[in-house]
Amino acid sequence: INGVHMLLDEAINKLEACKQKQLLRFYNELDPEKQNMLLSQIEATDFSVVRTDKDSGARGAITPIDVTGISEINLRRNEFMSVGLSEIRSGHVAAVLLAGGMGTRLGSDAPKGMYNVGITRDLYIFECLINNIKDVTKASGNSIHLFVMTSDRNNDATIGFFKEKNYFGYDPDYVHFFIQDMAPASDYNGKVYLEEKWKISTSPNGNGGWYSSMAKGGMLDIVKDNGIEWLNVFSVDNVLQRIADPVFVGATKLSGCSVGAKVIRKASPDERVGVICLEDGRPSIVEYYELTDEMREAKFPNGDPAYNFGVTLNYLFRVEELNAIIGKSLPLHIVEKKIPHIDEHGEHIEPDKPNGYKFETLILDMIHMLNGCLVFEVDRKHEFAPIKNRTGVDSVESARELLKLNGVIL
Ligand code: UTP
């Protein structure tokens, strides 16, 4: 008996225990190299995430949360700015770019950050973000460490692109890439798909695992060695967002909260953003697709909507607090999606409508685990231009208009 046979037995046991034996359907047809590839993937995959029960469980009592509004921020702007700049100059602030997503809605195979939003010149999404962070390195005179999360699917392309573009003038010593985990994708009955006869179908496991992936990728040594105390985590698609914004840093530090969240006033009750609130007295976010009519219609005595602020996926976390929750598991979200796969006859299938589930944890669920959240309002015209789609709402088109409005030459 050699190692491979042992591993095959083990794989059979593992798959029988989680009812996924279909993954070995084509095993006997494969050459030894591909057999080994499949076996090692079976070994490495956590099948316990797979489920078909979409009900994510009852929520606690939802009440409105205090928001620090723009006018209040403006009154204390200088004070916040000076505290924030001093944190940045002490090297206490770093940034984390979440770029592991598939960006399926944009419909490009390349990493989303490689999308060119320029019209008369090249201007890539990554470049917009680097330009935004450079505003702060210039103002503070200090370099800021930037951690970039990728996935197995886009890591090489992302790193290659940064190199090719000379990091858009950012100091490469301050850019660190790390790879997030993948999760298996299944059909509606919870059977994991094969992407190839020798390859399990997987997709990035959501943006909730960013901090544990940083730990796995050795990034926390850099955090520790450099005395980094705050991590400003942001999404790849909001080309207008301020990164390591000194006013936000100063306000969050002075608030004493574990985390700050940049929020916008919703454009309409149905805008597709997660709404910030309290749940059983702790900060929490309700995703737009979970919003109840009751929440949508709730009003304060003065007539203002009670749940009127959406998160922009720009959070400032205190590292100490992240370390305290690192082992805790986040709720799992089940997302329906189109999953290309090999059917039982060995044919490649490219579905044109959703045919199964992927399993994700979300960064927004981390907020509920932390003590206190500063809800920090920003002006959406100047800080919120997410690119999710090609056209329409939250699109390349709408972001271009907003970039122009803010004086960015396209
Ligand atoms: P989205 O929720 O927009 O998902 O991600 P997505 O996968 O990029 O896009 P669609 O839904 O397929 O069109 C919000 C942010 O979280 C990151 C994304 O890169 C984006 O910055 N993200 C998402 C990850 O880093 N990893 C993931 O597994 C998912």
XYZ file of C-alpha atoms and ligand atoms in Angstrom:
439
model
C 0.000 0.000 0.000
C 1.533 3.310 -0.954
C 0.716 6.818 0.258
C -1.699 7.565 -2.515
C -3.849 4.505 -1.745
C -3.888 5.418 1.905
C -5.019 8.856 0.887
C -7.712 7.439 -1.385
C -9.093 5.421 1.523
C -9.005 8.477 3.701
C -10.680 10.532 1.014
C -13.448 7.946 0.683
C -13.986 8.008 4.438
C -14.043 11.783 4.557
C -16.455 12.041 1.629
C -18.744 9.308 2.941
C -18.985 11.097 6.264
C -20.153 14.290 4.553
C -22.136 12.586 1.747
C -19.958 13.914 -1.075
C -18.773 10.687 -2.701
C -19.842 11.959 -6.136
C -16.557 13.893 -6.185
C -14.719 10.646 -6.892
C -17.059 9.751 -9.769
C -14.342 10.095 -12.446
C -11.382 9.131 -10.262
C -10.631 5.877 -12.064
C -10.406 7.632 -15.450
C -7.770 10.109 -14.288
C -4.033 9.831 -14.725
C -2.062 9.533 -11.457
C -1.095 13.208 -11.392
C -4.716 14.355 -11.641
C -5.796 11.705 -9.133
C -3.352 13.204 -6.665
C -4.567 16.715 -7.401
C -8.119 15.686 -6.591
C -7.115 13.812 -3.446
C -5.126 16.685 -2.059
C -7.990 19.075 -2.751
C -10.401 16.737 -0.948
C -7.982 16.682 1.947
C -7.738 20.466 2.085
C -11.446 21.277 1.686
C -13.740 21.977 4.610
C -17.064 20.465 3.552
C -18.758 21.341 6.825
C -19.809 24.730 5.400
C -22.132 23.075 2.887
C -25.821 23.354 3.756
C -29.122 23.941 2.028
C -31.129 25.587 4.784
C -31.122 29.228 3.738
C -32.724 30.518 6.930
C -29.895 32.259 8.771
C -31.786 32.226 12.071
C -33.756 34.759 14.081
C -32.300 38.168 14.770
C -32.238 39.986 18.075
C -34.199 43.153 18.902
C -33.375 45.840 16.344
C -33.255 49.508 17.419
C -31.714 52.632 15.836
C -28.058 53.466 16.450
C -26.552 56.933 17.059
C -24.959 58.419 13.970
C -22.212 61.034 13.993
C -23.494 63.252 11.214
C -21.576 65.420 8.767
C -22.377 68.702 10.546
C -21.155 67.359 13.880
C -17.982 66.060 12.200
C -17.383 69.427 10.556
C -17.582 71.207 13.904
C -14.751 69.030 15.236
C -12.914 68.494 11.935
C -9.633 70.167 12.983
C -9.474 68.276 16.241
C -10.165 64.913 14.534
C -7.721 65.721 11.751
C -4.850 66.509 14.073
C -5.369 63.345 16.180
C -5.658 61.253 12.997
C -2.573 62.731 11.366
C -0.561 62.110 14.488
C -1.698 58.427 14.500
C -0.660 58.127 10.853
C 2.694 59.814 11.433
C 3.364 57.402 14.309
C 2.857 54.531 11.836
C -0.197 53.273 13.740
C -2.507 53.115 10.706
C -2.469 50.634 7.812
C -4.983 49.851 5.081
C -6.468 46.561 3.868
C -7.871 46.271 0.359
C -10.405 43.471 -0.075
C -9.892 42.302 -3.636
C -10.642 38.582 -3.420
C -14.176 38.785 -4.824
C -15.164 37.435 -8.212
C -16.833 40.637 -9.410
C -19.286 38.555 -11.404
C -21.756 41.403 -11.859
C -19.160 43.480 -13.684
C -18.714 40.530 -15.996
C -14.984 40.699 -16.658
C -12.664 37.736 -16.155
C -9.817 39.918 -14.923
C -9.610 41.085 -11.285
C -12.092 43.938 -10.762
C -9.321 46.377 -9.866
C -7.863 46.002 -13.363
C -10.996 47.522 -14.887
C -10.199 50.700 -16.819
C -12.646 53.503 -15.957
C -10.741 56.066 -18.034
C -12.219 57.613 -21.166
C -9.457 59.685 -22.765
C -6.688 58.046 -20.755
C -6.106 54.839 -18.831
C -7.375 54.979 -15.254
C -7.742 51.636 -13.518
C -9.810 50.983 -10.400
C -6.657 49.965 -8.492
C -5.049 53.205 -9.648
C -7.956 55.304 -8.317
C -7.575 53.635 -4.925
C -3.807 54.111 -4.844
C -4.277 57.776 -5.804
C -6.713 58.189 -2.905
C -4.316 56.705 -0.364
C -1.463 58.763 -1.818
C -3.397 61.924 -0.888
C -2.881 60.884 2.725
C 0.746 59.789 2.413
C 1.455 63.204 0.877
C -0.452 65.141 3.533
C 1.145 63.203 6.400
C 4.587 62.767 4.874
C 4.382 59.141 5.985
C 4.154 55.866 4.023
C 1.179 53.666 4.878
C 1.293 49.867 4.725
C -1.280 48.488 2.309
C -2.348 44.842 2.606
C -4.141 43.416 -0.419
C -6.370 40.348 -0.130
C -6.665 38.266 -3.288
C -8.008 34.776 -3.952
C -6.491 31.742 -5.669
C -8.398 32.828 -8.754
C -6.969 36.315 -9.119
C -3.764 36.436 -7.077
C -1.243 36.041 -9.899
C -3.074 38.445 -12.196
C -3.364 41.043 -9.418
C 0.292 40.892 -8.404
C 1.376 40.881 -12.050
C -0.708 43.984 -12.729
C 0.695 45.944 -9.780
C 4.224 45.073 -10.919
C 3.528 45.960 -14.542
C 2.135 49.345 -13.490
C 4.968 50.012 -11.027
C 2.504 49.978 -8.147
C 1.098 53.220 -9.579
C 3.940 55.054 -7.909
C 3.309 53.573 -4.452
C 6.328 52.247 -2.521
C 6.356 48.447 -3.209
C 7.922 47.800 0.204
C 4.645 48.981 1.684
C 2.390 46.676 -0.369
C 1.731 43.133 0.923
C -0.441 40.549 -0.807
C -2.190 37.679 0.958
C -4.615 35.028 -0.284
C -8.030 34.273 1.182
C -9.551 30.804 1.536
C -11.920 29.147 -0.889
C -15.143 27.284 -0.063
C -16.817 24.493 -2.045
C -19.886 25.309 -4.161
C -22.821 22.915 -4.268
C -26.052 22.194 -6.097
C -29.419 22.882 -4.453
C -29.263 19.502 -2.698
C -25.944 20.274 -1.059
C -23.883 18.073 -3.387
C -20.581 19.765 -4.145
C -19.935 20.271 -7.862
C -16.869 19.249 -9.826
C -15.393 22.004 -11.960
C -13.247 19.469 -13.800
C -13.075 15.725 -13.373
C -10.065 16.279 -11.121
C -11.086 19.561 -9.507
C -13.716 20.493 -6.939
C -15.752 23.598 -7.721
C -14.817 26.334 -5.260
C -15.224 30.076 -4.900
C -13.753 32.679 -2.530
C -15.311 32.202 0.922
C -16.526 35.787 1.370
C -14.877 38.865 2.831
C -15.501 37.873 6.482
C -12.335 35.808 6.722
C -9.985 38.686 5.919
C -8.342 38.905 9.335
C -7.799 35.171 9.783
C -6.446 35.058 6.225
C -4.068 37.881 7.153
C -2.940 35.784 10.102
C -2.491 32.677 7.933
C -0.591 34.682 5.338
C 1.927 35.915 7.920
C 0.676 39.516 7.721
C 0.210 39.904 11.468
C 3.982 39.801 11.909
C 4.184 42.918 9.765
C 1.365 44.479 11.788
C 3.116 43.698 15.062
C 6.648 44.567 13.991
C 5.521 47.949 12.708
C 3.375 48.824 15.699
C 0.208 49.052 13.583
C -2.820 49.668 15.822
C -5.561 50.410 13.305
C -6.575 48.684 10.081
C -8.727 50.585 7.590
C -10.440 47.864 5.584
C -12.048 48.843 2.299
C -13.631 47.298 -0.780
C -12.106 47.276 -4.225
C -15.061 48.873 -5.940
C -15.646 52.288 -4.362
C -13.338 54.480 -6.453
C -14.115 57.665 -4.486
C -13.526 56.449 -0.960
C -11.013 58.152 1.290
C -8.520 55.625 2.652
C -6.739 56.085 6.001
C -8.751 59.309 6.232
C -7.165 61.237 9.127
C -10.501 62.769 10.183
C -12.091 59.296 10.417
C -9.064 57.911 12.267
C -9.074 60.787 14.755
C -12.829 60.568 15.343
C -12.735 56.792 15.874
C -9.804 57.009 18.262
C -11.428 59.775 20.307
C -14.748 57.881 20.409
C -13.133 55.010 22.311
C -14.970 52.531 20.055
C -13.399 49.305 18.757
C -14.421 50.077 15.208
C -15.552 52.948 13.006
C -17.867 52.527 10.021
C -18.194 55.056 7.213
C -21.857 55.318 6.301
C -23.946 57.244 3.810
C -27.469 58.577 4.030
C -29.529 56.186 1.898
C -30.668 57.512 -1.470
C -33.985 55.672 -1.138
C -35.517 53.164 1.284
C -34.723 50.386 -1.205
C -31.079 51.227 -1.876
C -29.015 48.050 -1.878
C -26.749 48.780 1.067
C -26.527 47.133 4.475
C -28.241 49.248 7.144
C -26.509 49.966 10.423
C -28.471 49.612 13.665
C -28.323 48.116 17.130
C -29.231 44.469 17.655
C -29.826 43.563 21.282
C -28.046 46.787 22.148
C -24.884 46.046 20.131
C -23.932 47.539 16.761
C -25.077 45.414 13.856
C -25.790 45.544 10.140
C -28.883 44.276 8.383
C -28.300 43.433 4.725
C -30.651 45.102 2.250
C -32.253 41.780 1.334
C -33.028 41.111 5.008
C -34.619 44.505 5.652
C -38.183 44.148 6.960
C -41.033 46.508 6.015
C -41.158 47.507 9.653
C -37.547 48.701 9.534
C -38.029 50.353 6.163
C -40.996 52.362 7.439
C -39.847 53.127 11.007
C -39.592 56.857 11.772
C -38.250 59.021 14.570
C -40.715 61.470 16.214
C -39.330 64.246 13.943
C -40.272 62.212 10.853
C -36.756 61.104 9.827
C -36.393 57.442 8.857
C -34.983 55.502 11.824
C -32.787 53.223 9.692
C -31.435 55.601 7.123
C -27.699 54.932 7.012
C -25.997 52.370 4.828
C -22.483 50.974 5.248
C -19.958 51.714 2.512
C -17.587 48.829 3.328
C -14.981 51.159 4.786
C -14.235 50.233 8.391
C -11.502 51.171 10.814
C -10.715 48.331 13.215
C -8.615 48.507 16.347
C -6.081 45.659 16.004
C -6.231 44.771 19.690
C -9.972 44.093 19.413
C -9.520 42.023 16.255
C -7.040 39.825 18.071
C -9.611 39.262 20.797
C -12.221 37.865 18.352
C -9.965 36.068 15.881
C -11.068 32.505 16.775
C -14.813 33.256 16.825
C -16.822 31.994 13.911
C -19.052 34.264 11.852
C -22.525 33.360 10.588
C -22.510 31.670 7.207
C -24.424 33.247 4.342
C -25.764 31.103 1.533
C -25.722 32.813 -1.857
C -27.381 31.468 -4.993
C -25.176 31.600 -8.053
C -24.348 30.227 -11.475
C -21.804 27.466 -11.068
C -20.086 26.094 -14.180
C -19.462 22.388 -13.620
C -19.094 18.855 -15.003
C -22.318 16.878 -14.975
C -22.597 13.165 -14.179
C -21.870 12.323 -17.829
C -18.633 14.280 -17.774
C -20.030 17.179 -19.874
C -19.056 20.797 -19.159
C -22.129 22.849 -18.213
C -22.189 26.681 -18.371
C -25.464 27.572 -16.635
C -27.364 30.689 -17.693
C -29.280 30.876 -14.426
C -28.340 30.113 -10.809
C -27.950 26.399 -10.181
C -26.586 26.174 -6.669
C -25.063 27.771 -3.616
C -21.817 29.317 -2.522
C -21.033 29.804 1.145
C -19.628 33.036 2.541
C -18.901 34.861 5.746
C -19.187 38.647 5.656
C -17.118 41.392 7.224
C -20.280 43.235 8.242
C -21.017 40.471 10.752
C -17.772 41.288 12.574
C -19.216 44.605 13.709
C -21.680 42.857 16.010
C -18.839 41.065 17.813
C -17.012 44.256 18.705
C -17.545 46.689 21.530
C -18.952 49.922 20.219
C -18.992 51.251 16.694
C -18.549 54.882 15.695
C -21.049 55.434 12.902
C -19.382 58.134 10.823
C -21.385 59.826 8.084
C -19.710 60.806 4.811
C -21.086 62.805 1.909
C -22.026 60.245 -0.722
C -21.350 62.662 -3.608
C -17.724 62.831 -2.548
C -17.019 59.401 -1.064
C -19.330 56.792 -2.528
C -19.004 55.569 -6.102
C -19.164 51.765 -5.999
C -18.697 49.863 -9.248
C -20.790 46.707 -9.134
C -22.325 46.669 -12.625
C -21.466 47.862 -16.138
C -24.419 50.236 -16.447
C -27.232 51.628 -14.303
C -27.122 51.858 -10.510
C -23.672 51.452 -8.876
C -21.993 51.049 -12.220
C -19.026 52.111 -14.306
C -21.311 54.819 -15.751
C -22.489 56.226 -12.418
C -18.960 56.094 -10.967
C -17.582 58.001 -13.964
C -20.100 60.812 -13.378
C -19.124 61.002 -9.715
C -15.390 60.931 -10.494
C -15.882 63.863 -12.885
C -17.896 65.719 -10.266
C -14.906 65.379 -7.956
C -12.474 66.740 -10.498
C -10.895 63.441 -11.582
C -9.891 63.588 -15.241
C -11.093 60.514 -17.094
P -19.088 42.025 -3.368
O -20.092 41.717 -2.337
O -19.398 43.133 -4.305
O -18.784 40.682 -4.192
O -17.716 42.307 -2.639
P -17.918 40.387 -5.493
O -17.667 38.917 -5.485
O -16.694 41.236 -5.605
O -18.849 40.815 -6.722
P -20.097 40.041 -7.370
O -21.144 39.965 -6.326
O -19.596 38.705 -7.807
O -20.473 40.940 -8.531
C -17.490 43.405 -1.803
C -16.005 43.487 -1.527
O -15.534 42.328 -0.857
C -14.500 41.701 -1.606
C -14.693 42.173 -3.028
O -13.493 42.060 -3.758
C -15.149 43.602 -2.802
O -14.060 44.445 -2.493
N -14.622 40.236 -1.474
C -15.815 39.629 -1.710
C -13.506 39.518 -1.147
O -12.403 40.077 -0.957
N -13.635 38.160 -1.039
C -14.802 37.518 -1.239
O -14.844 36.271 -1.119
C -15.919 38.273 -1.597
